[in-house]
Tab-separated table of C-alpha atoms in Angstrom:
chain	number	residue	atom	x	y	z
A	1	MET	CA	-8.056	13.814	24.678
A	2	THR	CA	-6.209	11.134	25.639
A	3	LEU	CA	-5.403	8.860	22.186
A	4	HIS	CA	-5.742	4.817	22.316
A	5	PRO	CA	-4.582	2.519	20.453
A	6	LEU	CA	-7.319	1.057	17.935
A	7	PRO	CA	-8.580	-2.987	19.570
A	8	HIS	CA	-7.749	-5.123	16.813
A	9	ILE	CA	-6.840	-8.715	16.021
A	10	THR	CA	-3.618	-10.566	15.451
A	11	ILE	CA	-3.003	-13.354	12.011
A	12	GLU	CA	0.658	-14.708	12.269
A	13	THR	CA	1.577	-16.202	9.144
A	14	GLY	CA	5.175	-17.165	11.286
A	15	GLU	CA	7.249	-16.041	14.171
A	16	LYS	CA	9.289	-13.719	13.496
A	17	PRO	CA	7.762	-11.780	10.768
A	18	ALA	CA	9.286	-9.826	8.134
A	19	ALA	CA	6.310	-7.042	7.482
A	20	SER	CA	3.182	-6.180	8.325
A	21	VAL	CA	-0.577	-5.679	6.362
A	22	ILE	CA	-2.665	-3.387	8.706
A	23	TRP	CA	-5.730	-4.129	6.940
A	24	LEU	CA	-8.741	-1.442	8.451
A	25	HIS	CA	-13.012	-3.259	7.437
A	26	GLY	CA	-15.728	-1.220	6.287
A	27	LEU	CA	-18.793	0.253	7.957
A	28	GLY	CA	-21.026	-1.433	9.281
A	29	ALA	CA	-18.630	-4.446	9.999
A	30	ASP	CA	-15.573	-5.273	12.126
A	31	GLY	CA	-12.043	-6.692	12.276
A	32	HIS	CA	-13.178	-9.683	12.399
A	33	ASP	CA	-14.494	-9.346	8.117
A	34	PHE	CA	-11.254	-9.750	6.984
A	35	GLU	CA	-9.550	-12.158	8.105
A	36	PRO	CA	-10.800	-15.334	6.979
A	37	VAL	CA	-8.890	-13.973	3.578
A	38	VAL	CA	-5.187	-13.796	4.934
A	39	PRO	CA	-4.987	-17.988	4.273
A	40	GLN	CA	-6.506	-17.065	1.394
A	41	LEU	CA	-4.395	-15.470	0.018
A	42	GLY	CA	-1.236	-18.033	-0.791
A	43	LEU	CA	1.471	-15.284	0.838
A	44	PRO	CA	4.467	-17.414	0.454
A	45	ALA	CA	5.653	-19.310	3.327
A	46	ASP	CA	9.355	-18.137	3.434
A	47	ILE	CA	8.282	-14.649	5.387
A	48	ALA	CA	6.303	-14.704	8.445
A	49	VAL	CA	3.596	-11.698	8.055
A	50	ARG	CA	1.626	-9.698	10.556
A	51	PHE	CA	-2.148	-9.348	9.837
A	52	ILE	CA	-3.138	-7.154	11.669
A	53	PHE	CA	-7.528	-5.621	11.918
A	54	PRO	CA	-8.436	-2.649	13.857
A	55	HIS	CA	-12.233	-2.214	15.249
A	56	ALA	CA	-13.364	1.331	14.065
A	57	PRO	CA	-14.849	2.489	16.817
A	58	SER	CA	-19.083	2.434	16.978
A	59	ILE	CA	-20.659	6.462	16.385
A	60	PRO	CA	-23.701	7.505	15.248
A	61	VAL	CA	-23.858	8.158	10.888
A	62	THR	CA	-25.311	10.915	9.283
A	63	LEU	CA	-27.184	8.177	5.787
A	64	ASN	CA	-28.240	5.502	8.094
A	65	GLY	CA	-30.657	7.690	10.409
A	66	GLY	CA	-28.014	8.315	13.231
A	67	TYR	CA	-27.102	4.540	13.665
A	68	ILE	CA	-24.857	3.942	15.892
A	69	MET	CA	-22.938	1.772	13.752
A	70	PRO	CA	-18.601	0.949	13.718
A	71	ALA	CA	-17.184	3.696	11.308
A	72	TRP	CA	-14.242	5.261	10.654
A	73	TYR	CA	-16.186	9.013	9.729
A	74	ASP	CA	-19.756	9.857	9.840
A	75	ILE	CA	-21.025	9.938	6.174
A	76	ARG	CA	-23.046	13.172	5.567
A	77	GLN	CA	-24.598	12.563	1.726
A	78	ASN	CA	-24.922	9.901	-0.550
A	79	ASP	CA	-22.384	11.766	-2.729
A	80	LEU	CA	-19.417	10.614	-1.467
A	81	GLY	CA	-17.497	12.790	-2.613
A	82	ILE	CA	-18.491	16.079	-0.609
A	83	GLU	CA	-19.211	17.237	2.386
A	84	HIS	CA	-16.729	15.258	4.802
A	85	ASP	CA	-16.500	14.077	8.526
A	86	GLU	CA	-12.421	15.895	8.792
A	87	ALA	CA	-12.284	15.365	12.617
A	88	GLY	CA	-13.448	11.522	12.683
A	89	ILE	CA	-11.723	11.220	9.626
A	90	GLN	CA	-8.437	13.206	11.356
A	91	ALA	CA	-9.021	10.955	14.810
A	92	SER	CA	-9.647	8.020	12.646
A	93	SER	CA	-5.479	8.291	10.877
A	94	ALA	CA	-4.496	9.156	14.733
A	95	GLY	CA	-5.870	6.274	15.704
A	96	ILE	CA	-3.826	3.926	12.562
A	97	ASN	CA	0.063	6.253	12.503
A	98	MET	CA	-0.541	4.979	16.759
A	99	LEU	CA	-0.346	0.881	14.834
A	100	ILE	CA	1.861	2.098	12.509
A	101	GLU	CA	4.270	3.862	15.085
A	102	GLN	CA	3.957	0.233	17.244
A	103	GLU	CA	4.960	-1.651	14.334
A	104	ILE	CA	8.002	0.293	14.066
A	105	MET	CA	8.497	-0.795	17.943
A	106	ARG	CA	8.235	-3.706	17.636
A	107	GLY	CA	10.316	-4.137	15.097
A	108	ILE	CA	8.992	-2.863	11.608
A	109	PRO	CA	9.612	-0.245	9.338
A	110	ALA	CA	7.695	1.797	7.793
A	111	ASP	CA	8.378	0.823	4.442
A	112	ARG	CA	7.459	-3.172	5.842
A	113	ILE	CA	4.039	-1.400	6.433
A	114	ILE	CA	1.126	-2.364	4.546
A	115	LEU	CA	-1.450	-0.205	4.653
A	116	ALA	CA	-4.918	-1.453	3.396
A	117	GLY	CA	-8.375	-1.230	3.228
A	118	PHE	CA	-12.220	-1.870	1.919
A	119	SER	CA	-14.597	0.750	1.357
A	120	GLN	CA	-14.681	2.959	4.358
A	121	GLY	CA	-11.687	1.358	4.927
A	122	ALA	CA	-9.853	2.240	1.315
A	123	ALA	CA	-10.742	5.385	2.103
A	124	MET	CA	-9.127	5.648	5.772
A	125	ALA	CA	-5.528	3.672	4.032
A	126	LEU	CA	-5.022	6.256	1.771
A	127	TYR	CA	-5.739	9.401	3.594
A	128	THR	CA	-3.445	7.814	6.318
A	129	GLY	CA	-0.923	6.725	3.488
A	130	LEU	CA	-0.466	9.735	1.173
A	131	ARG	CA	-0.087	12.276	3.714
A	132	LYS	CA	3.011	10.036	5.511
A	133	PRO	CA	6.214	11.019	6.095
A	134	SER	CA	8.036	8.226	4.665
A	135	PRO	CA	7.024	6.235	2.198
A	136	LEU	CA	4.914	2.852	2.958
A	137	ALA	CA	5.430	-0.838	1.380
A	138	GLY	CA	2.597	0.011	-0.165
A	139	ILE	CA	-1.196	0.768	0.367
A	140	ILE	CA	-4.589	-1.580	-1.098
A	141	VAL	CA	-7.563	0.039	-1.878
A	142	LEU	CA	-9.951	-1.902	-2.095
A	143	SER	CA	-13.656	-0.243	-3.504
A	144	GLY	CA	-12.372	2.991	-2.493
A	145	TYR	CA	-12.575	6.952	-2.996
A	146	LEU	CA	-10.290	9.754	-2.134
A	147	LEU	CA	-11.677	11.509	1.039
A	148	MET	CA	-10.849	15.729	0.244
A	149	PRO	CA	-8.782	15.303	-2.842
A	150	GLU	CA	-8.669	19.092	-2.695
A	151	ALA	CA	-6.666	18.506	0.115
A	152	ALA	CA	-4.001	16.892	-2.852
A	153	ALA	CA	-1.284	19.249	-1.542
A	154	GLU	CA	-0.914	17.511	2.619
A	155	TYR	CA	0.658	14.703	0.153
A	156	SER	CA	4.299	13.903	1.560
A	157	GLN	CA	6.248	13.805	-1.438
A	158	ALA	CA	7.948	10.344	-0.659
A	159	SER	CA	4.206	8.346	-0.331
A	160	LEU	CA	4.515	9.146	-4.556
A	161	ASN	CA	7.279	6.095	-3.640
A	162	THR	CA	4.776	3.448	-2.052
A	163	PRO	CA	3.201	0.982	-4.303
A	164	LEU	CA	-0.866	1.350	-4.992
A	165	PHE	CA	-2.680	-1.428	-5.568
A	166	MET	CA	-6.280	-0.031	-6.389
A	167	ALA	CA	-9.159	-1.884	-7.614
A	168	HIS	CA	-13.452	-2.055	-7.877
A	169	GLY	CA	-16.268	-3.910	-8.613
A	170	ILE	CA	-17.970	-2.180	-11.810
A	171	ASP	CA	-20.975	-2.310	-10.840
A	172	ASP	CA	-20.707	-1.331	-7.023
A	173	PRO	CA	-24.138	0.547	-6.646
A	174	VAL	CA	-22.442	2.230	-2.679
A	175	VAL	CA	-18.825	4.147	-4.258
A	176	PRO	CA	-19.865	3.892	-7.498
A	177	PHE	CA	-16.756	2.029	-10.064
A	178	ALA	CA	-16.425	5.516	-11.144
A	179	LEU	CA	-15.744	7.038	-7.863
A	180	GLY	CA	-12.188	4.558	-7.958
A	181	ASP	CA	-11.838	4.600	-11.173
A	182	SER	CA	-11.772	8.808	-11.029
A	183	CYS	CA	-9.934	8.692	-8.426
A	184	ALA	CA	-6.606	6.293	-8.910
A	185	ARG	CA	-6.595	8.524	-12.460
A	186	GLN	CA	-5.596	11.026	-10.095
A	187	LEU	CA	-3.360	9.967	-9.098
A	188	LYS	CA	-2.320	8.178	-11.568
A	189	ALA	CA	-1.920	11.832	-12.808
A	190	ALA	CA	0.102	13.510	-10.297
A	191	GLY	CA	3.262	10.011	-10.224
A	192	TYR	CA	2.745	7.648	-8.033
A	193	GLN	CA	2.832	4.124	-9.250
A	194	LEU	CA	-0.632	2.315	-9.388
A	195	GLU	CA	-1.879	-1.358	-10.342
A	196	TRP	CA	-5.935	-1.124	-10.982
A	197	HIS	CA	-7.459	-3.820	-11.235
A	198	SER	CA	-12.048	-3.625	-11.867
A	199	TYR	CA	-13.886	-7.089	-11.786
A	200	PRO	CA	-17.685	-7.592	-12.835
A	201	MET	CA	-18.996	-7.954	-9.215
A	202	GLN	CA	-20.954	-4.933	-6.925
A	203	HIS	CA	-19.353	-3.891	-3.243
A	204	SER	CA	-18.261	-6.733	-2.165
A	205	VAL	CA	-14.930	-8.853	-2.636
A	206	CYS	CA	-14.336	-12.040	-5.594
A	207	PRO	CA	-12.224	-14.792	-5.072
A	208	GLN	CA	-10.015	-13.543	-9.215
A	209	GLU	CA	-9.185	-10.500	-7.152
A	210	ILE	CA	-8.316	-11.453	-3.767
A	211	ASN	CA	-5.483	-13.804	-5.929
A	212	HIS	CA	-4.489	-11.042	-7.637
A	213	ILE	CA	-3.789	-9.298	-3.872
A	214	GLY	CA	-1.971	-12.396	-2.677
A	215	GLN	CA	0.113	-11.771	-5.674
A	216	TRP	CA	0.859	-7.285	-5.790
A	217	ILE	CA	1.299	-8.492	-1.573
A	218	ALA	CA	3.691	-10.592	-1.995
A	219	GLU	CA	5.830	-8.788	-4.818
A	220	ARG	CA	5.473	-6.247	-1.831
A	221	LEU	CA	7.535	-9.434	0.131
A	222	ARG	CA	9.930	-10.091	-2.006
A	223	ALA	CA	10.553	-6.211	-2.214
A	224	ILE	CA	11.770	-5.622	1.020
A	225	SER	CA	12.567	-9.643	2.360
A	226	ARG	CA	15.542	-9.163	4.711
A	227	PRO	CA	19.067	-10.350	3.270
């Protein structure tokens, strides 16, 4: 099977980007979902960033009666912590890795690339980022969870040097807060550098969260800016 780069939207905040953010949408959405967030992040004007918003392929989703929709992998049960679509996860991860390699070929090293995602996209960002052989600039996990937590042995040693930003709504009825919280606790116990936030919201993002994400990205960009 020939792999092709995921279709995506690109937004550059200035000329000659010094960093890239690859942002993965949630189930049933597409790459346009988080486009409006870019100007709301309040990023420093002196560091140009390339934002890449991929579109997941449209596949039948078992949990939704087999309805075809954009999804990074099939979801088969309400309990998101069990029975994962390993083939779909690996295929999507391969597509995300192609985008990372594309950025590296364009002159953005891995340690200047941030993987971000919401919900299913957050789970994919974690799955892919924790297995990279070189540290990334960071991973942003919004209302997400660990895919196949039993496979922690697959995480690379280098990923321990990848900072994590994790956030979750305390009233989330889709991805329970407890799932995100346990994910954060597990990764902290494994030695990951992790910033954790909770917000009084459901399965969404809120202005305070966007502000915190912007601050965190700005800190990463300052740390990785060219000399």
